[in-house]
Amino acid sequence: MSDLVTLDGSMGEGGGQILRSALALSIRSGRPFRITRIRANRDRPGLMPQHLAAVQASARICGGEASGALKGSTELHFVPGAVRPGRHDVDIGTAGSVTLLLHALVYPLALAPAPSDLLLIGGTCLPHSPGYHDLAHGWAPWLEGLGLPVRLELQRGGFYPAGGGQVRVEIPGERWKKCKGDRIETALDECRGRTQAEPGVAYVHVVYCPINPWGEAYGSNGLCRRLQKPFPHWQIFIFKGTLKKR
């Protein structure tokens, strides 16, 4: 199938999700696409590092071709090839979201004939995008309930603006079992129940500076105690980081 699909990137929210979805569906279907007005509704339209990494990684996992894959580009022409499962390392190079990057890659690799092992490097806990723990405790269990046991491992936290976080992803390939609507509803119900019943997770970035005007109470140990007092059953992870970019 080679019919070209034409997309308007300003449709809907006018953000990056239409691009990520198009990349995944293009690889799976074998149909090329052309998208214009990429991220037209954002303050900085066009391809940012995270979106550019998604395009480049998508081309790499299928031997595809991407014309217009440049930072700031508002148009892209993508021609997919056959999916290539295996080991793939993707470094966004900034604090761009690795969780959103994964959205473009997981679907075609999940239906590949062999397993894949990904190392994604970038931001893991950021505003305006799902954090690592959103995927690990919500999205991944839901996928497993649908027959796709994706394994996620946070190897290093990554925050804005430094980035450098690392997430390892294991995708079994050819394991997405056919499921009926009732199975989907069961998985959704289980996730809803888990949200109400399970303890929460706090993932905190502590930045150290020579002068701490807030005192010890807001250092890593003090912050941990302050969080655990109102939330005694929560898991609290303290990441000691820096504001310096890589």
PDB file of C-alpha atoms in Angstrom:
ATOM      1  CA  MET A   1       0.000   0.000   0.000  1.00  0.00           C
ATOM      2  CA  SER A   2       1.578   3.320  -1.068  1.00  0.00           C
ATOM      3  CA  ASP A   3      -1.288   5.851  -1.090  1.00  0.00           C
ATOM      4  CA  LEU A   4      -0.002   9.146   0.288  1.00  0.00           C
ATOM      5  CA  VAL A   5      -1.854  10.481   3.332  1.00  0.00           C
ATOM      6  CA  THR A   6      -2.013  14.274   3.650  1.00  0.00           C
ATOM      7  CA  LEU A   7      -2.356  15.734   7.144  1.00  0.00           C
ATOM      8  CA  ASP A   8      -2.892  19.216   8.556  1.00  0.00           C
ATOM      9  CA  GLY A   9      -0.858  19.533  11.756  1.00  0.00           C
ATOM     10  CA  SER A  10      -3.060  22.359  13.049  1.00  0.00           C
ATOM     11  CA  MET A  11      -6.070  20.060  13.422  1.00  0.00           C
ATOM     12  CA  GLY A  12      -7.348  19.271  16.920  1.00  0.00           C
ATOM     13  CA  GLU A  13      -4.973  20.598  19.562  1.00  0.00           C
ATOM     14  CA  GLY A  14      -2.448  21.496  16.875  1.00  0.00           C
ATOM     15  CA  GLY A  15       0.427  19.971  18.837  1.00  0.00           C
ATOM     16  CA  GLY A  16       2.835  17.084  18.425  1.00  0.00           C
ATOM     17  CA  GLN A  17       0.496  14.145  19.005  1.00  0.00           C
ATOM     18  CA  ILE A  18      -0.853  14.101  15.451  1.00  0.00           C
ATOM     19  CA  LEU A  19       2.740  13.751  14.233  1.00  0.00           C
ATOM     20  CA  ARG A  20       3.617  10.942  16.669  1.00  0.00           C
ATOM     21  CA  SER A  21       0.442   9.043  15.814  1.00  0.00           C
ATOM     22  CA  ALA A  22       1.068   9.517  12.096  1.00  0.00           C
ATOM     23  CA  LEU A  23       4.582   8.103  12.394  1.00  0.00           C
ATOM     24  CA  ALA A  24       3.384   4.974  14.214  1.00  0.00           C
ATOM     25  CA  LEU A  25       0.453   4.351  11.864  1.00  0.00           C
ATOM     26  CA  SER A  26       2.569   5.009   8.783  1.00  0.00           C
ATOM     27  CA  ILE A  27       5.132   2.372   9.769  1.00  0.00           C
ATOM     28  CA  ARG A  28       2.425  -0.130  10.628  1.00  0.00           C
ATOM     29  CA  SER A  29       0.352   0.428   7.478  1.00  0.00           C
ATOM     30  CA  GLY A  30       3.213   1.028   5.057  1.00  0.00           C
ATOM     31  CA  ARG A  31       1.581   4.239   3.825  1.00  0.00           C
ATOM     32  CA  PRO A  32       3.668   7.407   3.460  1.00  0.00           C
ATOM     33  CA  PHE A  33       2.340  10.733   4.689  1.00  0.00           C
ATOM     34  CA  ARG A  34       2.894  14.425   4.265  1.00  0.00           C
ATOM     35  CA  ILE A  35       2.094  16.771   7.131  1.00  0.00           C
ATOM     36  CA  THR A  36       2.001  20.570   6.987  1.00  0.00           C
ATOM     37  CA  ARG A  37       1.600  23.239   9.689  1.00  0.00           C
ATOM     38  CA  ILE A  38       3.312  21.061  12.297  1.00  0.00           C
ATOM     39  CA  ARG A  39       2.497  22.224  15.849  1.00  0.00           C
ATOM     40  CA  ALA A  40       0.809  25.318  14.443  1.00  0.00           C
ATOM     41  CA  ASN A  41      -1.028  26.030  17.693  1.00  0.00           C
ATOM     42  CA  ARG A  42       2.085  26.117  19.876  1.00  0.00           C
ATOM     43  CA  ASP A  43       4.074  29.174  20.933  1.00  0.00           C
ATOM     44  CA  ARG A  44       7.035  27.815  18.972  1.00  0.00           C
ATOM     45  CA  PRO A  45       5.604  25.987  15.931  1.00  0.00           C
ATOM     46  CA  GLY A  46       7.488  23.350  13.994  1.00  0.00           C
ATOM     47  CA  LEU A  47       9.688  20.453  15.001  1.00  0.00           C
ATOM     48  CA  MET A  48      11.356  20.793  18.391  1.00  0.00           C
ATOM     49  CA  PRO A  49      14.120  18.343  19.505  1.00  0.00           C
ATOM     50  CA  GLN A  50      11.667  15.780  20.935  1.00  0.00           C
ATOM     51  CA  HIS A  51       9.577  15.727  17.757  1.00  0.00           C
ATOM     52  CA  LEU A  52      12.665  15.646  15.567  1.00  0.00           C
ATOM     53  CA  ALA A  53      13.997  12.694  17.601  1.00  0.00           C
ATOM     54  CA  ALA A  54      10.670  10.900  17.093  1.00  0.00           C
ATOM     55  CA  VAL A  55      10.917  11.389  13.324  1.00  0.00           C
ATOM     56  CA  GLN A  56      14.542  10.258  13.156  1.00  0.00           C
ATOM     57  CA  ALA A  57      13.966   7.255  15.432  1.00  0.00           C
ATOM     58  CA  SER A  58      10.870   6.234  13.477  1.00  0.00           C
ATOM     59  CA  ALA A  59      12.853   6.337  10.243  1.00  0.00           C
ATOM     60  CA  ARG A  60      15.628   4.298  11.878  1.00  0.00           C
ATOM     61  CA  ILE A  61      13.377   1.495  13.158  1.00  0.00           C
ATOM     62  CA  CYS A  62      11.941   0.918   9.693  1.00  0.00           C
ATOM     63  CA  GLY A  63      14.649   2.085   7.294  1.00  0.00           C
ATOM     64  CA  GLY A  64      12.342   4.881   6.201  1.00  0.00           C
ATOM     65  CA  GLU A  65      13.005   8.293   4.696  1.00  0.00           C
ATOM     66  CA  ALA A  66      12.051  11.659   6.169  1.00  0.00           C
ATOM     67  CA  SER A  67      12.237  14.858   4.100  1.00  0.00           C
ATOM     68  CA  GLY A  68      12.048  18.109   6.037  1.00  0.00           C
ATOM     69  CA  ALA A  69      13.332  16.594   9.290  1.00  0.00           C
ATOM     70  CA  LEU A  70      14.972  19.770  10.573  1.00  0.00           C
ATOM     71  CA  LYS A  71      14.537  21.755  13.787  1.00  0.00           C
ATOM     72  CA  GLY A  72      11.767  24.291  13.321  1.00  0.00           C
ATOM     73  CA  SER A  73      10.430  22.674  10.157  1.00  0.00           C
ATOM     74  CA  THR A  74       6.647  22.931   9.746  1.00  0.00           C
ATOM     75  CA  GLU A  75       6.399  20.394   6.920  1.00  0.00           C
ATOM     76  CA  LEU A  76       7.467  16.755   6.715  1.00  0.00           C
ATOM     77  CA  HIS A  77       7.246  13.966   4.143  1.00  0.00           C
ATOM     78  CA  PHE A  78       7.713  10.480   5.617  1.00  0.00           C
ATOM     79  CA  VAL A  79       8.087   7.258   3.617  1.00  0.00           C
ATOM     80  CA  PRO A  80       8.204   4.116   5.820  1.00  0.00           C
ATOM     81  CA  GLY A  81      10.013   0.845   5.224  1.00  0.00           C
ATOM     82  CA  ALA A  82       9.796  -2.560   6.886  1.00  0.00           C
ATOM     83  CA  VAL A  83      10.028  -2.424  10.681  1.00  0.00           C
ATOM     84  CA  ARG A  84      13.399  -3.405  12.140  1.00  0.00           C
ATOM     85  CA  PRO A  85      13.114  -4.739  15.694  1.00  0.00           C
ATOM     86  CA  GLY A  86      16.184  -4.981  17.911  1.00  0.00           C
ATOM     87  CA  ARG A  87      18.333  -2.612  19.970  1.00  0.00           C
ATOM     88  CA  HIS A  88      17.772   1.107  19.398  1.00  0.00           C
ATOM     89  CA  ASP A  89      19.271   3.992  21.406  1.00  0.00           C
ATOM     90  CA  VAL A  90      17.666   7.412  21.001  1.00  0.00           C
ATOM     91  CA  ASP A  91      19.147  10.542  22.600  1.00  0.00           C
ATOM     92  CA  ILE A  92      16.922  13.605  22.257  1.00  0.00           C
ATOM     93  CA  GLY A  93      19.864  15.787  23.269  1.00  0.00           C
ATOM     94  CA  THR A  94      17.716  18.077  25.434  1.00  0.00           C
ATOM     95  CA  ALA A  95      15.121  17.673  28.186  1.00  0.00           C
ATOM     96  CA  GLY A  96      12.521  16.738  25.567  1.00  0.00           C
ATOM     97  CA  SER A  97      10.025  14.133  26.761  1.00  0.00           C
ATOM     98  CA  VAL A  98      11.114  10.499  26.384  1.00  0.00           C
ATOM     99  CA  THR A  99       7.599   9.354  27.304  1.00  0.00           C
ATOM    100  CA  LEU A 100       6.081  11.166  24.322  1.00  0.00           C
ATOM    101  CA  LEU A 101       8.896   9.874  22.124  1.00  0.00           C
ATOM    102  CA  LEU A 102       7.948   6.334  23.149  1.00  0.00           C
ATOM    103  CA  HIS A 103       4.380   6.886  21.933  1.00  0.00           C
ATOM    104  CA  ALA A 104       5.680   7.014  18.358  1.00  0.00           C
ATOM    105  CA  LEU A 105       7.740   3.824  18.643  1.00  0.00           C
ATOM    106  CA  VAL A 106       5.893   1.320  20.813  1.00  0.00           C
ATOM    107  CA  TYR A 107       3.017   0.418  18.465  1.00  0.00           C
ATOM    108  CA  PRO A 108       5.018  -0.604  15.351  1.00  0.00           C
ATOM    109  CA  LEU A 109       7.659  -2.402  17.448  1.00  0.00           C
ATOM    110  CA  ALA A 110       4.995  -4.233  19.476  1.00  0.00           C
ATOM    111  CA  LEU A 111       3.734  -5.835  16.267  1.00  0.00           C
ATOM    112  CA  ALA A 112       7.217  -6.609  14.920  1.00  0.00           C
ATOM    113  CA  PRO A 113       8.316 -10.253  14.452  1.00  0.00           C
ATOM    114  CA  ALA A 114      11.023 -10.045  17.153  1.00  0.00           C
ATOM    115  CA  PRO A 115      11.650  -8.267  20.494  1.00  0.00           C
ATOM    116  CA  SER A 116      13.100  -4.771  20.804  1.00  0.00           C
ATOM    117  CA  ASP A 117      15.210  -3.106  23.483  1.00  0.00           C
ATOM    118  CA  LEU A 118      15.182   0.705  23.595  1.00  0.00           C
ATOM    119  CA  LEU A 119      17.278   3.190  25.557  1.00  0.00           C
ATOM    120  CA  LEU A 120      15.626   6.612  25.479  1.00  0.00           C
ATOM    121  CA  ILE A 121      17.559   9.625  26.768  1.00  0.00           C
ATOM    122  CA  GLY A 122      16.008  13.019  27.568  1.00  0.00           C
ATOM    123  CA  GLY A 123      13.463  14.382  30.040  1.00  0.00           C
ATOM    124  CA  THR A 124      11.540  11.969  32.274  1.00  0.00           C
ATOM    125  CA  CYS A 125       9.541  14.341  34.516  1.00  0.00           C
ATOM    126  CA  LEU A 126       8.359  17.508  32.806  1.00  0.00           C
ATOM    127  CA  PRO A 127       5.384  19.857  32.717  1.00  0.00           C
ATOM    128  CA  HIS A 128       2.896  19.426  29.854  1.00  0.00           C
ATOM    129  CA  SER A 129       3.787  15.761  29.260  1.00  0.00           C
ATOM    130  CA  PRO A 130       3.288  12.465  31.115  1.00  0.00           C
ATOM    131  CA  GLY A 131       6.161  11.600  33.438  1.00  0.00           C
ATOM    132  CA  TYR A 132       7.881   8.240  33.674  1.00  0.00           C
ATOM    133  CA  HIS A 133       5.721   7.151  36.615  1.00  0.00           C
ATOM    134  CA  ASP A 134       2.539   7.969  34.685  1.00  0.00           C
ATOM    135  CA  LEU A 135       3.594   5.405  32.107  1.00  0.00           C
ATOM    136  CA  ALA A 136       5.007   2.855  34.559  1.00  0.00           C
ATOM    137  CA  HIS A 137       2.007   2.848  36.941  1.00  0.00           C
ATOM    138  CA  GLY A 138      -0.849   3.694  34.576  1.00  0.00           C
ATOM    139  CA  TRP A 139      -0.141   3.228  30.882  1.00  0.00           C
ATOM    140  CA  ALA A 140       2.022   0.071  31.046  1.00  0.00           C
ATOM    141  CA  PRO A 141      -0.393  -1.915  33.297  1.00  0.00           C
ATOM    142  CA  TRP A 142      -3.242  -0.923  31.007  1.00  0.00           C
ATOM    143  CA  LEU A 143      -1.308  -2.167  27.966  1.00  0.00           C
ATOM    144  CA  GLU A 144      -0.479  -5.395  29.781  1.00  0.00           C
ATOM    145  CA  GLY A 145      -4.186  -5.879  30.432  1.00  0.00           C
ATOM    146  CA  LEU A 146      -4.677  -5.658  26.676  1.00  0.00           C
ATOM    147  CA  GLY A 147      -2.033  -8.304  25.999  1.00  0.00           C
ATOM    148  CA  LEU A 148       1.098  -6.178  25.525  1.00  0.00           C
ATOM    149  CA  PRO A 149       3.560  -6.554  28.426  1.00  0.00           C
ATOM    150  CA  VAL A 150       5.906  -3.592  27.843  1.00  0.00           C
ATOM    151  CA  ARG A 151       8.639  -3.405  30.508  1.00  0.00           C
ATOM    152  CA  LEU A 152       9.882   0.031  31.619  1.00  0.00           C
ATOM    153  CA  GLU A 153      12.902   0.818  33.788  1.00  0.00           C
ATOM    154  CA  LEU A 154      13.962   4.276  34.959  1.00  0.00           C
ATOM    155  CA  GLN A 155      17.753   4.280  35.017  1.00  0.00           C
ATOM    156  CA  ARG A 156      18.238   7.995  35.606  1.00  0.00           C
ATOM    157  CA  GLY A 157      15.892  10.919  36.140  1.00  0.00           C
ATOM    158  CA  GLY A 158      15.922  13.802  33.685  1.00  0.00           C
ATOM    159  CA  PHE A 159      14.500  17.277  34.358  1.00  0.00           C
ATOM    160  CA  TYR A 160      14.349  20.605  32.555  1.00  0.00           C
ATOM    161  CA  PRO A 161      16.644  22.085  31.377  1.00  0.00           C
ATOM    162  CA  ALA A 162      19.457  19.542  31.859  1.00  0.00           C
ATOM    163  CA  GLY A 163      17.691  16.433  30.538  1.00  0.00           C
ATOM    164  CA  GLY A 164      19.928  13.374  30.450  1.00  0.00           C
ATOM    165  CA  GLY A 165      17.319  11.023  31.937  1.00  0.00           C
ATOM    166  CA  GLN A 166      17.437   7.405  30.802  1.00  0.00           C
ATOM    167  CA  VAL A 167      14.547   4.984  30.373  1.00  0.00           C
ATOM    168  CA  ARG A 168      15.016   1.419  29.167  1.00  0.00           C
ATOM    169  CA  VAL A 169      12.075  -0.162  27.363  1.00  0.00           C
ATOM    170  CA  GLU A 170      11.652  -3.833  26.512  1.00  0.00           C
ATOM    171  CA  ILE A 171       9.008  -4.615  23.891  1.00  0.00           C
ATOM    172  CA  PRO A 172       8.418  -8.347  23.300  1.00  0.00           C
ATOM    173  CA  GLY A 173       7.133  -8.105  19.714  1.00  0.00           C
ATOM    174  CA  GLU A 174       4.292 -10.195  18.256  1.00  0.00           C
ATOM    175  CA  ARG A 175       2.721 -10.331  21.701  1.00  0.00           C
ATOM    176  CA  TRP A 176      -0.214  -8.025  21.193  1.00  0.00           C
ATOM    177  CA  LYS A 177      -3.021 -10.537  21.524  1.00  0.00           C
ATOM    178  CA  LYS A 178      -6.353  -9.932  19.905  1.00  0.00           C
ATOM    179  CA  CYS A 179      -8.775  -8.679  22.511  1.00  0.00           C
ATOM    180  CA  LYS A 180     -12.471  -7.999  22.548  1.00  0.00           C
ATOM    181  CA  GLY A 181     -14.238  -4.930  23.864  1.00  0.00           C
ATOM    182  CA  ASP A 182     -15.061  -6.544  27.219  1.00  0.00           C
ATOM    183  CA  ARG A 183     -11.354  -7.158  27.849  1.00  0.00           C
ATOM    184  CA  ILE A 184     -10.619  -3.490  27.178  1.00  0.00           C
ATOM    185  CA  GLU A 185     -13.334  -2.451  29.632  1.00  0.00           C
ATOM    186  CA  THR A 186     -11.970  -4.874  32.241  1.00  0.00           C
ATOM    187  CA  ALA A 187      -8.486  -3.380  31.878  1.00  0.00           C
ATOM    188  CA  LEU A 188      -9.878   0.140  32.210  1.00  0.00           C
ATOM    189  CA  ASP A 189     -11.888  -0.808  35.303  1.00  0.00           C
ATOM    190  CA  GLU A 190      -8.807  -2.358  36.918  1.00  0.00           C
ATOM    191  CA  CYS A 191      -6.784   0.810  36.267  1.00  0.00           C
ATOM    192  CA  ARG A 192      -9.543   2.982  37.711  1.00  0.00           C
ATOM    193  CA  GLY A 193      -9.688   0.816  40.836  1.00  0.00           C
ATOM    194  CA  ARG A 194      -5.912   0.862  41.185  1.00  0.00           C
ATOM    195  CA  THR A 195      -5.926   4.664  41.030  1.00  0.00           C
ATOM    196  CA  GLN A 196      -8.293   4.833  43.976  1.00  0.00           C
ATOM    197  CA  ALA A 197      -6.730   2.085  46.099  1.00  0.00           C
ATOM    198  CA  GLU A 198      -2.956   2.287  45.732  1.00  0.00           C
ATOM    199  CA  PRO A 199      -0.528   4.668  47.445  1.00  0.00           C
ATOM    200  CA  GLY A 200       0.934   7.484  45.420  1.00  0.00           C
ATOM    201  CA  VAL A 201       4.419   8.263  44.182  1.00  0.00           C
ATOM    202  CA  ALA A 202       6.275  11.556  44.607  1.00  0.00           C
ATOM    203  CA  TYR A 203       9.289  12.128  42.364  1.00  0.00           C
ATOM    204  CA  VAL A 204      11.146  15.245  43.512  1.00  0.00           C
ATOM    205  CA  HIS A 205      13.983  17.143  41.862  1.00  0.00           C
ATOM    206  CA  VAL A 206      16.233  18.829  44.446  1.00  0.00           C
ATOM    207  CA  VAL A 207      18.588  21.459  43.063  1.00  0.00           C
ATOM    208  CA  TYR A 208      21.564  22.322  45.254  1.00  0.00           C
ATOM    209  CA  CYS A 209      23.014  25.831  45.371  1.00  0.00           C
ATOM    210  CA  PRO A 210      25.807  27.376  47.500  1.00  0.00           C
ATOM    211  CA  ILE A 211      23.326  29.336  49.635  1.00  0.00           C
ATOM    212  CA  ASN A 212      20.096  27.662  50.759  1.00  0.00           C
ATOM    213  CA  PRO A 213      17.802  30.432  52.070  1.00  0.00           C
ATOM    214  CA  TRP A 214      15.132  27.927  53.084  1.00  0.00           C
ATOM    215  CA  GLY A 215      17.308  26.009  55.543  1.00  0.00           C
ATOM    216  CA  GLU A 216      17.617  22.273  56.190  1.00  0.00           C
ATOM    217  CA  ALA A 217      13.846  21.792  56.223  1.00  0.00           C
ATOM    218  CA  TYR A 218      13.874  22.056  52.432  1.00  0.00           C
ATOM    219  CA  GLY A 219      16.986  19.957  51.831  1.00  0.00           C
ATOM    220  CA  SER A 220      16.516  16.420  50.532  1.00  0.00           C
ATOM    221  CA  ASN A 221      16.087  14.812  53.973  1.00  0.00           C
ATOM    222  CA  GLY A 222      13.852  17.563  55.293  1.00  0.00           C
ATOM    223  CA  LEU A 223      11.746  17.564  52.139  1.00  0.00           C
ATOM    224  CA  CYS A 224      11.321  13.807  52.379  1.00  0.00           C
ATOM    225  CA  ARG A 225      10.051  14.116  55.973  1.00  0.00           C
ATOM    226  CA  ARG A 226       7.662  16.934  55.063  1.00  0.00           C
ATOM    227  CA  LEU A 227       6.154  14.856  52.267  1.00  0.00           C
ATOM    228  CA  GLN A 228       5.885  11.649  54.275  1.00  0.00           C
ATOM    229  CA  LYS A 229       4.031  13.279  57.152  1.00  0.00           C
ATOM    230  CA  PRO A 230       0.787  13.945  55.232  1.00  0.00           C
ATOM    231  CA  PHE A 231       1.350  10.997  52.860  1.00  0.00           C
ATOM    232  CA  PRO A 232       2.783   8.159  54.995  1.00  0.00           C
ATOM    233  CA  HIS A 233       2.101   5.437  52.414  1.00  0.00           C
ATOM    234  CA  TRP A 234       3.663   7.231  49.462  1.00  0.00           C
ATOM    235  CA  GLN A 235       6.912   6.228  47.781  1.00  0.00           C
ATOM    236  CA  ILE A 236       9.174   9.269  47.598  1.00  0.00           C
ATOM    237  CA  PHE A 237      12.125   9.453  45.209  1.00  0.00           C
ATOM    238  CA  ILE A 238      14.638  12.306  45.601  1.00  0.00           C
ATOM    239  CA  PHE A 239      16.690  13.194  42.535  1.00  0.00           C
ATOM    240  CA  LYS A 240      19.696  15.404  43.284  1.00  0.00           C
ATOM    241  CA  GLY A 241      20.283  17.411  40.152  1.00  0.00           C
ATOM    242  CA  THR A 242      21.536  20.587  38.598  1.00  0.00           C
ATOM    243  CA  LEU A 243      20.145  23.428  36.541  1.00  0.00           C
ATOM    244  CA  LYS A 244      23.069  23.254  34.135  1.00  0.00           C
ATOM    245  CA  LYS A 245      22.367  22.021  30.641  1.00  0.00           C
ATOM    246  CA  ARG A 246      24.332  19.096  29.309  1.00  0.00           C
TER     247      ARG A 246
END
